[in-house]
Structures are given as structure tokens and as C-alpha cells.
Tab-separated table of C-alpha atoms in Angstrom:
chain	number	residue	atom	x	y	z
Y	146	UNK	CA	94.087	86.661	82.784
Y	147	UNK	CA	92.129	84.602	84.971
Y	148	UNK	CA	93.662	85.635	88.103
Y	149	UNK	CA	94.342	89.334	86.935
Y	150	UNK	CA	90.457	89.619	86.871
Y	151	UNK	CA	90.101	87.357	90.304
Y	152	UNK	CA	92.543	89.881	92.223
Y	153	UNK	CA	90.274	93.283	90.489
Y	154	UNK	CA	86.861	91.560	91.718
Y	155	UNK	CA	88.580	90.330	95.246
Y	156	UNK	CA	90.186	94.023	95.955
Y	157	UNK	CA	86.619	95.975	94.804
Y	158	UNK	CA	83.958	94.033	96.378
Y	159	UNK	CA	82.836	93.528	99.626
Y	160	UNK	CA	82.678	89.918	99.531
Y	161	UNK	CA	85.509	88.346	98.339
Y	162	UNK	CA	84.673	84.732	98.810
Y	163	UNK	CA	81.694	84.752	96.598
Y	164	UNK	CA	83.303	86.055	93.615
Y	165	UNK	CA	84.476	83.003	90.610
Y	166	UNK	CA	85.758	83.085	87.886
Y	167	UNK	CA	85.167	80.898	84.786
Y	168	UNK	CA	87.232	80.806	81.739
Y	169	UNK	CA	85.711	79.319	78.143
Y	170	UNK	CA	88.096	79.021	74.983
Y	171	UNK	CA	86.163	79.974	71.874
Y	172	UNK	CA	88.561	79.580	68.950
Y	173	UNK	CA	91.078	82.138	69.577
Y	174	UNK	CA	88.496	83.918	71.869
Y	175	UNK	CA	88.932	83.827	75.701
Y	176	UNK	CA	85.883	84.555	77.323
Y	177	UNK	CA	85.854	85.260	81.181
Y	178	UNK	CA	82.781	84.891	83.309
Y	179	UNK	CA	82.531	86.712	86.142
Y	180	UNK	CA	80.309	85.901	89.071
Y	181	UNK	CA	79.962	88.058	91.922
Y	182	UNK	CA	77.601	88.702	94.884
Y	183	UNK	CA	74.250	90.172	94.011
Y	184	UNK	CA	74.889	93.533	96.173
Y	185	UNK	CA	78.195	93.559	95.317
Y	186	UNK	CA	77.375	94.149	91.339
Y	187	UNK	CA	77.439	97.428	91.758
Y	188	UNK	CA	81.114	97.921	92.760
Y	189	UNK	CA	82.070	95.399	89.713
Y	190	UNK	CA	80.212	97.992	87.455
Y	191	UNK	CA	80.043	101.197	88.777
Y	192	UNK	CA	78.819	104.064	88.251
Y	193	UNK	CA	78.046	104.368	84.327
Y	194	UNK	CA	79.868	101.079	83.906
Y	195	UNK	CA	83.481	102.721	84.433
Y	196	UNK	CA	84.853	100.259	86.976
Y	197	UNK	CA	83.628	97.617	84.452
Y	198	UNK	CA	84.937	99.547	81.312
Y	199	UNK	CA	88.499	100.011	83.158
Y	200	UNK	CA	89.184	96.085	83.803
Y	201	UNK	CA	88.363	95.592	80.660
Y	202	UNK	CA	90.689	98.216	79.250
Y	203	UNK	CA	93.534	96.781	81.278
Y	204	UNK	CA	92.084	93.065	80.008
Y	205	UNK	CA	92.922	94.172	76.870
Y	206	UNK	CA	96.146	95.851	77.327
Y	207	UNK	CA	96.997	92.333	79.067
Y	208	UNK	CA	95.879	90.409	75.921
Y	209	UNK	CA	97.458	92.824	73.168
Y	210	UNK	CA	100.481	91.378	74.498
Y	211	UNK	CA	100.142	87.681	74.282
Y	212	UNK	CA	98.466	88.194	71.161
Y	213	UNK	CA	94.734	86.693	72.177
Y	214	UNK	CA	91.753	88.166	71.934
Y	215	UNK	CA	89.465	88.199	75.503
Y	216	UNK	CA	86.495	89.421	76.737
Y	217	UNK	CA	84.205	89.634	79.914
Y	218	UNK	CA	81.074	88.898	80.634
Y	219	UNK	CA	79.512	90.050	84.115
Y	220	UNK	CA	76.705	87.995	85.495
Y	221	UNK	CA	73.889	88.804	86.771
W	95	UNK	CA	93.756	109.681	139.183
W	96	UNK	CA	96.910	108.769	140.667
W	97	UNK	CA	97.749	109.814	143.860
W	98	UNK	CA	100.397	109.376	146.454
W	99	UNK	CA	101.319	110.382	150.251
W	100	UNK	CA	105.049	111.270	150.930
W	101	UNK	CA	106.806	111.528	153.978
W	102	UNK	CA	109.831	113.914	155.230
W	103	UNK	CA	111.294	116.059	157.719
W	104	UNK	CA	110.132	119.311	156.000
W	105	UNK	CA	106.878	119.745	154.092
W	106	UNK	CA	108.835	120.217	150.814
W	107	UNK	CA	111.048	117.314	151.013
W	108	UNK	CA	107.858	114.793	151.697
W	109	UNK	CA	106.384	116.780	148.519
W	110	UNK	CA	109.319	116.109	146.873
W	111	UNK	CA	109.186	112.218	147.900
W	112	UNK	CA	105.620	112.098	146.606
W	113	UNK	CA	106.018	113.679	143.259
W	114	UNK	CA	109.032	111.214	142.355
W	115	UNK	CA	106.869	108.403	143.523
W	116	UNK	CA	104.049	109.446	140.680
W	117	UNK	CA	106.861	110.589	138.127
W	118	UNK	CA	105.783	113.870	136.955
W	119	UNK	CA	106.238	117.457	137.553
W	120	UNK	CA	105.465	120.056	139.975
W	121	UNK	CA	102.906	122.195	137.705
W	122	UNK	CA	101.124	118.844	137.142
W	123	UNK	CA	99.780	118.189	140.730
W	124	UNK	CA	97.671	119.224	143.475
W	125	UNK	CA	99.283	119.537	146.698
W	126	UNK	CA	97.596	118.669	149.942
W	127	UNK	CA	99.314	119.160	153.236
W	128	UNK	CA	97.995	116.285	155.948
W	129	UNK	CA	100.591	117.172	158.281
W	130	UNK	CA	103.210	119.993	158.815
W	131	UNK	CA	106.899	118.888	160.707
W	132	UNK	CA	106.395	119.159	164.202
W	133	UNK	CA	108.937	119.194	166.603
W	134	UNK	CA	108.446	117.593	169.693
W	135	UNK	CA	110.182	117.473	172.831
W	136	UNK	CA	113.864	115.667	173.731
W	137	UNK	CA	114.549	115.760	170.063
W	138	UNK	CA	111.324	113.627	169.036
W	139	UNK	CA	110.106	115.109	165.863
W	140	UNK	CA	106.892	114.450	163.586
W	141	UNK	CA	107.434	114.197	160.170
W	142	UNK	CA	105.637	116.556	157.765
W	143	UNK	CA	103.156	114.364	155.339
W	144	UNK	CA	101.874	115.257	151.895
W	145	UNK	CA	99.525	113.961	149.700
W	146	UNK	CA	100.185	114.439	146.148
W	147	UNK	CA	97.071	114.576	143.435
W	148	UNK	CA	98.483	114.108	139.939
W	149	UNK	CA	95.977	116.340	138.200
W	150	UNK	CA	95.364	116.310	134.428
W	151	UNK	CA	93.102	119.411	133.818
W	152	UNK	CA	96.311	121.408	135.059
W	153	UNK	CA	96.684	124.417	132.828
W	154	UNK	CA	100.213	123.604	132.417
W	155	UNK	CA	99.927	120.390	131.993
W	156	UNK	CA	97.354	120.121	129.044
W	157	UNK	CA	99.253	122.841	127.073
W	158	UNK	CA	102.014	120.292	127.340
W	159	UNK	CA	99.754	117.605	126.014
W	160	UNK	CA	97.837	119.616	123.186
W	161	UNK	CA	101.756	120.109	121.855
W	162	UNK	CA	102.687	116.504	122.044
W	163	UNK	CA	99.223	115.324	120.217
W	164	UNK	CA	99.694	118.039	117.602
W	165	UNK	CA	102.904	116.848	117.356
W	166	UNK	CA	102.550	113.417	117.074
W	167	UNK	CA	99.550	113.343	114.880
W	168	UNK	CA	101.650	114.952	112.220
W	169	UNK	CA	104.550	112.232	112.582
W	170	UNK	CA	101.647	109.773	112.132
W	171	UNK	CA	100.619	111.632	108.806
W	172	UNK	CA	103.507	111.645	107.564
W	173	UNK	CA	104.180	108.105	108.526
W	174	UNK	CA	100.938	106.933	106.891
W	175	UNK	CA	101.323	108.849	103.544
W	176	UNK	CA	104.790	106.383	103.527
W	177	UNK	CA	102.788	103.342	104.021
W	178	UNK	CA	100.003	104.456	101.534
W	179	UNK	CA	102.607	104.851	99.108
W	180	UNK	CA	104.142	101.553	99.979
W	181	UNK	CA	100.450	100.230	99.549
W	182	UNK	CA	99.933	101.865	96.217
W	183	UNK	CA	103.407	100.590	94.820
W	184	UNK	CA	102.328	96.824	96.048
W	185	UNK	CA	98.877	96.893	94.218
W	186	UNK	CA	100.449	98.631	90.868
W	187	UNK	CA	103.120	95.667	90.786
W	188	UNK	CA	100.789	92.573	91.628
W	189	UNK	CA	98.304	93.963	89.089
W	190	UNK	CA	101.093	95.223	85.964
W	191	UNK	CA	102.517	91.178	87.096
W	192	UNK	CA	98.946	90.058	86.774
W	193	UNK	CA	98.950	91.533	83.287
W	194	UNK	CA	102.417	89.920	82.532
W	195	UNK	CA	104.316	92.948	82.683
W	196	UNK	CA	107.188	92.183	84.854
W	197	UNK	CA	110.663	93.880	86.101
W	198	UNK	CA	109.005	96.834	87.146
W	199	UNK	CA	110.265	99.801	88.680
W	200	UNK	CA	108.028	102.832	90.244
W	201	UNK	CA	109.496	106.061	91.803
W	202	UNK	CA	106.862	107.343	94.035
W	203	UNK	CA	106.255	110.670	95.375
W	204	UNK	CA	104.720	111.850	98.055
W	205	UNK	CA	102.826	115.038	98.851
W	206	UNK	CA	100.459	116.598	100.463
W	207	UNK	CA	96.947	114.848	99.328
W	208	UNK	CA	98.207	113.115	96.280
W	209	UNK	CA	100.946	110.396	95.743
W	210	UNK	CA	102.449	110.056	92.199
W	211	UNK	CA	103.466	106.645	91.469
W	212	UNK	CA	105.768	106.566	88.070
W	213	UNK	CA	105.986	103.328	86.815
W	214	UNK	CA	108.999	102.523	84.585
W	215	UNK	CA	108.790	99.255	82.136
W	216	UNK	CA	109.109	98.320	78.643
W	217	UNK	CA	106.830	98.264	76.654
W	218	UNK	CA	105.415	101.583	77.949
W	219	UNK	CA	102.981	102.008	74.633
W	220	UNK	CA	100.676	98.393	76.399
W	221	UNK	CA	100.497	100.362	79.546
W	222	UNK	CA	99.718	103.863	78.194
W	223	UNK	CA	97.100	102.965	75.489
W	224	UNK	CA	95.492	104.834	72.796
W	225	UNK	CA	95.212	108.351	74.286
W	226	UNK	CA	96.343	107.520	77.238
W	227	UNK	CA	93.132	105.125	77.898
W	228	UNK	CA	95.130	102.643	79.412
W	229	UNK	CA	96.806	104.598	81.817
W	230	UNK	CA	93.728	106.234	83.031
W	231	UNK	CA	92.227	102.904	83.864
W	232	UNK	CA	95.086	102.028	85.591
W	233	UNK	CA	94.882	104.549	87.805
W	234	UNK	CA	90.974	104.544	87.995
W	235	UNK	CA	91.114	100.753	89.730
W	236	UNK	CA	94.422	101.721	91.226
W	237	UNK	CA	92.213	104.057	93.673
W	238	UNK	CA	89.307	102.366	93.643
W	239	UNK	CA	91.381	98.907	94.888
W	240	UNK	CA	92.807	101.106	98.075
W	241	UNK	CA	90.037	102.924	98.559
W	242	UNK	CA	87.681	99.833	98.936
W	243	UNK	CA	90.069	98.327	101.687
W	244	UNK	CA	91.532	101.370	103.269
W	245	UNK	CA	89.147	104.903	104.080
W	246	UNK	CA	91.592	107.482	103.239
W	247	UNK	CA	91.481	110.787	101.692
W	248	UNK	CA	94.682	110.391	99.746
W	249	UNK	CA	94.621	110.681	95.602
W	250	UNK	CA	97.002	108.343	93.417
W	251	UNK	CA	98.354	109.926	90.300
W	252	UNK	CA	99.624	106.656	88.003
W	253	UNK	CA	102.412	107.775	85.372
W	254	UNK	CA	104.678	105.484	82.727
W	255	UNK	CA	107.702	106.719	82.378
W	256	UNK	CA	106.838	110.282	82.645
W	257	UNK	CA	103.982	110.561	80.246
W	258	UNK	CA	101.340	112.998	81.619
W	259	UNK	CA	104.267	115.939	81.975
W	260	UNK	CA	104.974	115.274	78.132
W	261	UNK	CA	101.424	114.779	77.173
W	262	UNK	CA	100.661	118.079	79.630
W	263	UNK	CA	103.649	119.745	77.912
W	264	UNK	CA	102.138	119.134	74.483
W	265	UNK	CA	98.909	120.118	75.095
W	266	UNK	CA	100.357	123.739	76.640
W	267	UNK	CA	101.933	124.312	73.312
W	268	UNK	CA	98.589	123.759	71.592
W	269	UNK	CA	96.608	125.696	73.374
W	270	UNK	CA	98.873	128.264	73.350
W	271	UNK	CA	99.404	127.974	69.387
W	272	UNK	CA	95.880	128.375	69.135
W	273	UNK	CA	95.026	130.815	71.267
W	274	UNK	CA	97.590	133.308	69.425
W	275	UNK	CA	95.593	132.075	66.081
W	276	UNK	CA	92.120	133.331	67.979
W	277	UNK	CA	93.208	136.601	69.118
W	278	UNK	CA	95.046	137.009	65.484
W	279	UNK	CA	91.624	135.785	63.792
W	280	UNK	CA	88.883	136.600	66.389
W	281	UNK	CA	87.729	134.086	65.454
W	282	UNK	CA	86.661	130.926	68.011
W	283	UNK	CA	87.862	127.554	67.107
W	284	UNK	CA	87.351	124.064	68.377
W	285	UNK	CA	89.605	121.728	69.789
W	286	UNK	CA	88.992	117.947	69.568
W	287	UNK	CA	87.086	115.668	72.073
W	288	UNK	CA	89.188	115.673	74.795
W	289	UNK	CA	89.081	113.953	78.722
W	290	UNK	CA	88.117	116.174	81.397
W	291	UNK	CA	91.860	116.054	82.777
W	292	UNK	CA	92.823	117.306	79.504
W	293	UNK	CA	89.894	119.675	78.806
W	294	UNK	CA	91.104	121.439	82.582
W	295	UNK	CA	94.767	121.971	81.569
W	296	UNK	CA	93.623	123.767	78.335
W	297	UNK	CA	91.575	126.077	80.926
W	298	UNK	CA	93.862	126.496	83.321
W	299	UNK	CA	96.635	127.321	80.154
W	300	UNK	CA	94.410	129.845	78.160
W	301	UNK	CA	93.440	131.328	81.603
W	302	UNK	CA	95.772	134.232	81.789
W	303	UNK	CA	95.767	135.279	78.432
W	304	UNK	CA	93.442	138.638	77.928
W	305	UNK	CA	92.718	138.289	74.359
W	306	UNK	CA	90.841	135.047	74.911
W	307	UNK	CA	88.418	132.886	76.893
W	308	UNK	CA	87.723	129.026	77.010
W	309	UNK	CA	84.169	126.919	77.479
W	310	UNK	CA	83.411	123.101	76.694
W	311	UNK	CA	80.482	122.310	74.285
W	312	UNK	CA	79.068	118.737	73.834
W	313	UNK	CA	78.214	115.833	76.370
W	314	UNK	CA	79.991	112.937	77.539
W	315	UNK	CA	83.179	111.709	75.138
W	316	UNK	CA	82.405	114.296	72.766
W	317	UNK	CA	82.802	117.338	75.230
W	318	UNK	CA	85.452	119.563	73.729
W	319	UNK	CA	87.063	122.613	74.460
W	320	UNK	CA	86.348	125.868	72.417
W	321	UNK	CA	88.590	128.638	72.680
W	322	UNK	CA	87.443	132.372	71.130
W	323	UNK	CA	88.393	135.584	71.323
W	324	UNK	CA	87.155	137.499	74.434
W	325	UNK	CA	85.166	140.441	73.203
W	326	UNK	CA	83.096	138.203	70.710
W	327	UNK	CA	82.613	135.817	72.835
W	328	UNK	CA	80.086	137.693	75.492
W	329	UNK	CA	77.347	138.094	72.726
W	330	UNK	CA	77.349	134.608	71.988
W	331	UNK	CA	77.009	133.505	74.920
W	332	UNK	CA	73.632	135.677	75.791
């Protein structure tokens, strides 16, 4: 999970080394933090929200299958 | 621009000299003649010297080029579709790996603006999603990954197994169904909330049949399509 959301932010943004990735286990909840560079927010997000929407779409799909429940948080 | 002097009993043979020492045709150079063959007395002769100009802005010679460019500009196209598509298969399999989705297969096709990249695994249901929602994503960050690291005009369709000619195929028949129930009725009916990708191959199915027209009503999510019969449908619309 942790990496499937590294690679997304990496491939999207214009800064690649700023962006982390944090992962916190709530129960059976895994909740991602995502940290990228302020001017790069935009391309995490997009227009609407849809790029943010779609990772977490494919998050999900990714999670249906091992059965866990995730989510992601975008920081400002 | 390159040049060179030749030497030779006869002006032709020292042009001759010249033009193989530069390497390139006739039509492609200016000729200069610095000295015709003399001959002298007792046998003593001067030999005939050329200079050769190898001279780009030659009609010839930049019809020749213009081909070549033309030419090789399209081999480059073509060669560059292959390694988009090569790019596209690479970032579907790390991210479907990512995702723990593994021995994957994808057929890709190539054509003119678009490449279609069919992805064959099991399960296909994870990868397709609840109305296809999952699919669209996929292809969504597909693009948006290539198009962040590489400026190119080139659209990826993202299939699984073959699932936007069924769902396309399926939606046809609908539309059709229904727009035979309209022209029957004349009476408009709505369809359900659809994407915009679906919405347009309703349109684009109804399109050529006389008895009825299509429009979307509704914003965002809920945009739908409304079919109705022709005739009625101008008075409503004023």
C-alpha cells in the first residue's frame, strides 16, 4: 500500500524527493499520510479532487483484496 | 560549406576528382573553373583545375532532403508510438504489482493517437470496480503518470479483459431498445446517471435514428441521458 501510493505521488509531482509517506494502524484501519511539496498539492489533487479521488479508488481496489480497510489523508 | 579543388587532364575529369573527394552528387554543387587544360609546347601540358562548392540550397538537392525528413520523421512516429506503448505497459504492471495483482498479461494496440492497453488477470471484478469505477481510475493516473514525465499527445485507453466492447455492446442494445419504445410511445424517457464516456455512446447510437433525438439533463454525477421522440421534442425545448 505504502509504496503503491509512494510510486502515484513520485510519477505525478514535480518533486519527487519531497514527497513521504507515513503509515498509522488504527485497529483494522490503515491510514496513509501523505506529504508532498506545497506547489506540488495541486497535481496530488487535481482538478475537482479527481487525481486524489482516483488513488484512492485504486487504494481501495488494492485493499478489497487483502481484506483491510485504508484510507488517505493528504496534508497540507 | 565544404569545398574542394580537383585536378586533371580535362576540366571534367578534375570535376570529377573533386566531387568524389566531397562525396556527393553532381546536382548538389557549384562548379568553378580556376583553370582550363592547356597544352603547352614539346608535350608539356597544364592540367585543368576545378573548384568544387558543395551547395545545400541546390534545388535538387533540398527536394532530396525534404523527402528524407518527411520520411524519417514518420519512422520516428511510428517508432515512438512503440516505445509509448512499451512505457504504458511498464507503468500498468508496476502499479497492478503495487496493488498485489500479479501475473499479468496486456495486449497493446497501437494506433493513430490512442494506444489500447488490455490487461488480462484474475480477478478482473478488483480491477474493473463498481461501474467500471475502477477501471476508469486506472486509466485516469495511467495518463496522468506518462503525461507528467513525458509531453506527448498520445491517449491511453486501459481495458480488463475486454470490458468496455461488452459494456459498449450492452449499452447499444439499450439505447436501441429504448429508442424503438420512444418512437412507439412518443413519449421521452430517461436513462440513468451515466459517465460522460457512456452518456457519448448513447449519442453517438441514437444518432441515426429519425424518429428520435438525445440531450443530457442534470449536473455533475447525476447528468443523464434523455432520449424522446423527435417531433415533440422541438417544443420542449423552446
Amino acid at each position: 500500500m505504502k509504496q503503491l501510493i509512494e510510486y502515484l505521488a513520485k510519477s505525478l509531482v514535480e518533486h519527487p524527493e519531497q514527497v513521504q509517506v507515513t503509515v498509522q494502524k488504527n485497529n483494522d484501519n490503515l491510514v496513509l499520510e501523505l506529504k508532498v511539496a506545497n506547489e506540488d498539492l495541486g497535481r496530488i489533487i487535481g482538478q475537482k479532487g479527481q487525481t486524489v479521488k482516483a488513488i484512492r479508488q485504486l487504494l481501495t481496489a488494492a485493499a478489497t483484496k487483502t481484506k483491510t480497510k485504508v484510507s488517505l489523508i493528504v496534508q497540507e | 560549406m565544404p569545398e574542394s579543388i580537383g585536378e586533371g587532364k580535362t576540366v571534367e575529369a578534375a570535376t570529377e576528382a573533386a566531387l568524389m573527394d566531397l562525396g556527393c552528387k553532381k546536382e548538389e554543387a557549384e562548379i568553378e573553373v580556376l583553370q582550363e587544360a592547356v597544352k603547352g609546347i614539346f608535350g608539356r601540358t597544364k592540367a585543368a583545375r576545378v573548384k568544387v562548392i558543395y551547395n545545400r540550397t541546390n534545388e535538387n538537392a533540398e527536394g532530396l532532403k525534404k523527402e528524407d525528413k518527411t520520411e524519417i520523421s514518420e519512422r520516428i512516429s511510428r517508432e515512438n508510438m512503440h516505445e509509448a506503448s512499451i512505457q504504458g505497459q511498464n507503468i500498468v504492471t508496476k502499479i497492478l504489482t503495487l496493488m498485489g495483482i500479479e501475473n499479468v498479461k496486456i495486449k497493446a494496440k497501437e494506433e493513430e493517437s490512442t494506444i489500447t492497453l488490455d490487461i488480462q488477470c484474475e480477478p478482473e471484478g478488483l480491477l474493473i470496480g463498481r461501474q467500471g469505477q475502477t477501471l476508469s481510475s486506472l486509466q485516469y493516473l495511467v495518463n496522468r503518470v506518462i503525461h507528467n514525465t513525458v509531453n506527448k499527445q498520445i491517449r491511453y485507453i486501459v481495458d480488463v479483459g475486454g470490458y468496455k466492447i461488452r459494456h459498449k455492446t450492452i449499452l447499444e442494445k439499450m439505447a436501441n431498445r429504448i429508442a424503438q419504445k420512444v418512437s412507439d410511445s412518443k413519449e421521452e424517457e430517461q436513462l440513468k446517471a451515466m459517465s460522460a464516456y457512456d452518456r457519448r455512446i448513447i449519442h453517438v447510437c441514437v444518432k441515426d435514428n429519425p424518429e428520435v433525438t438525445t440531450y443530457s439533463l442534470g449536473e455533475g454525477n447525476f447528468r443523464r441521458v434523455v432520449i424522446a421522440p423527435k417531433d415533440k421534442a422541438v417544443p420542449s425545448e423552446q
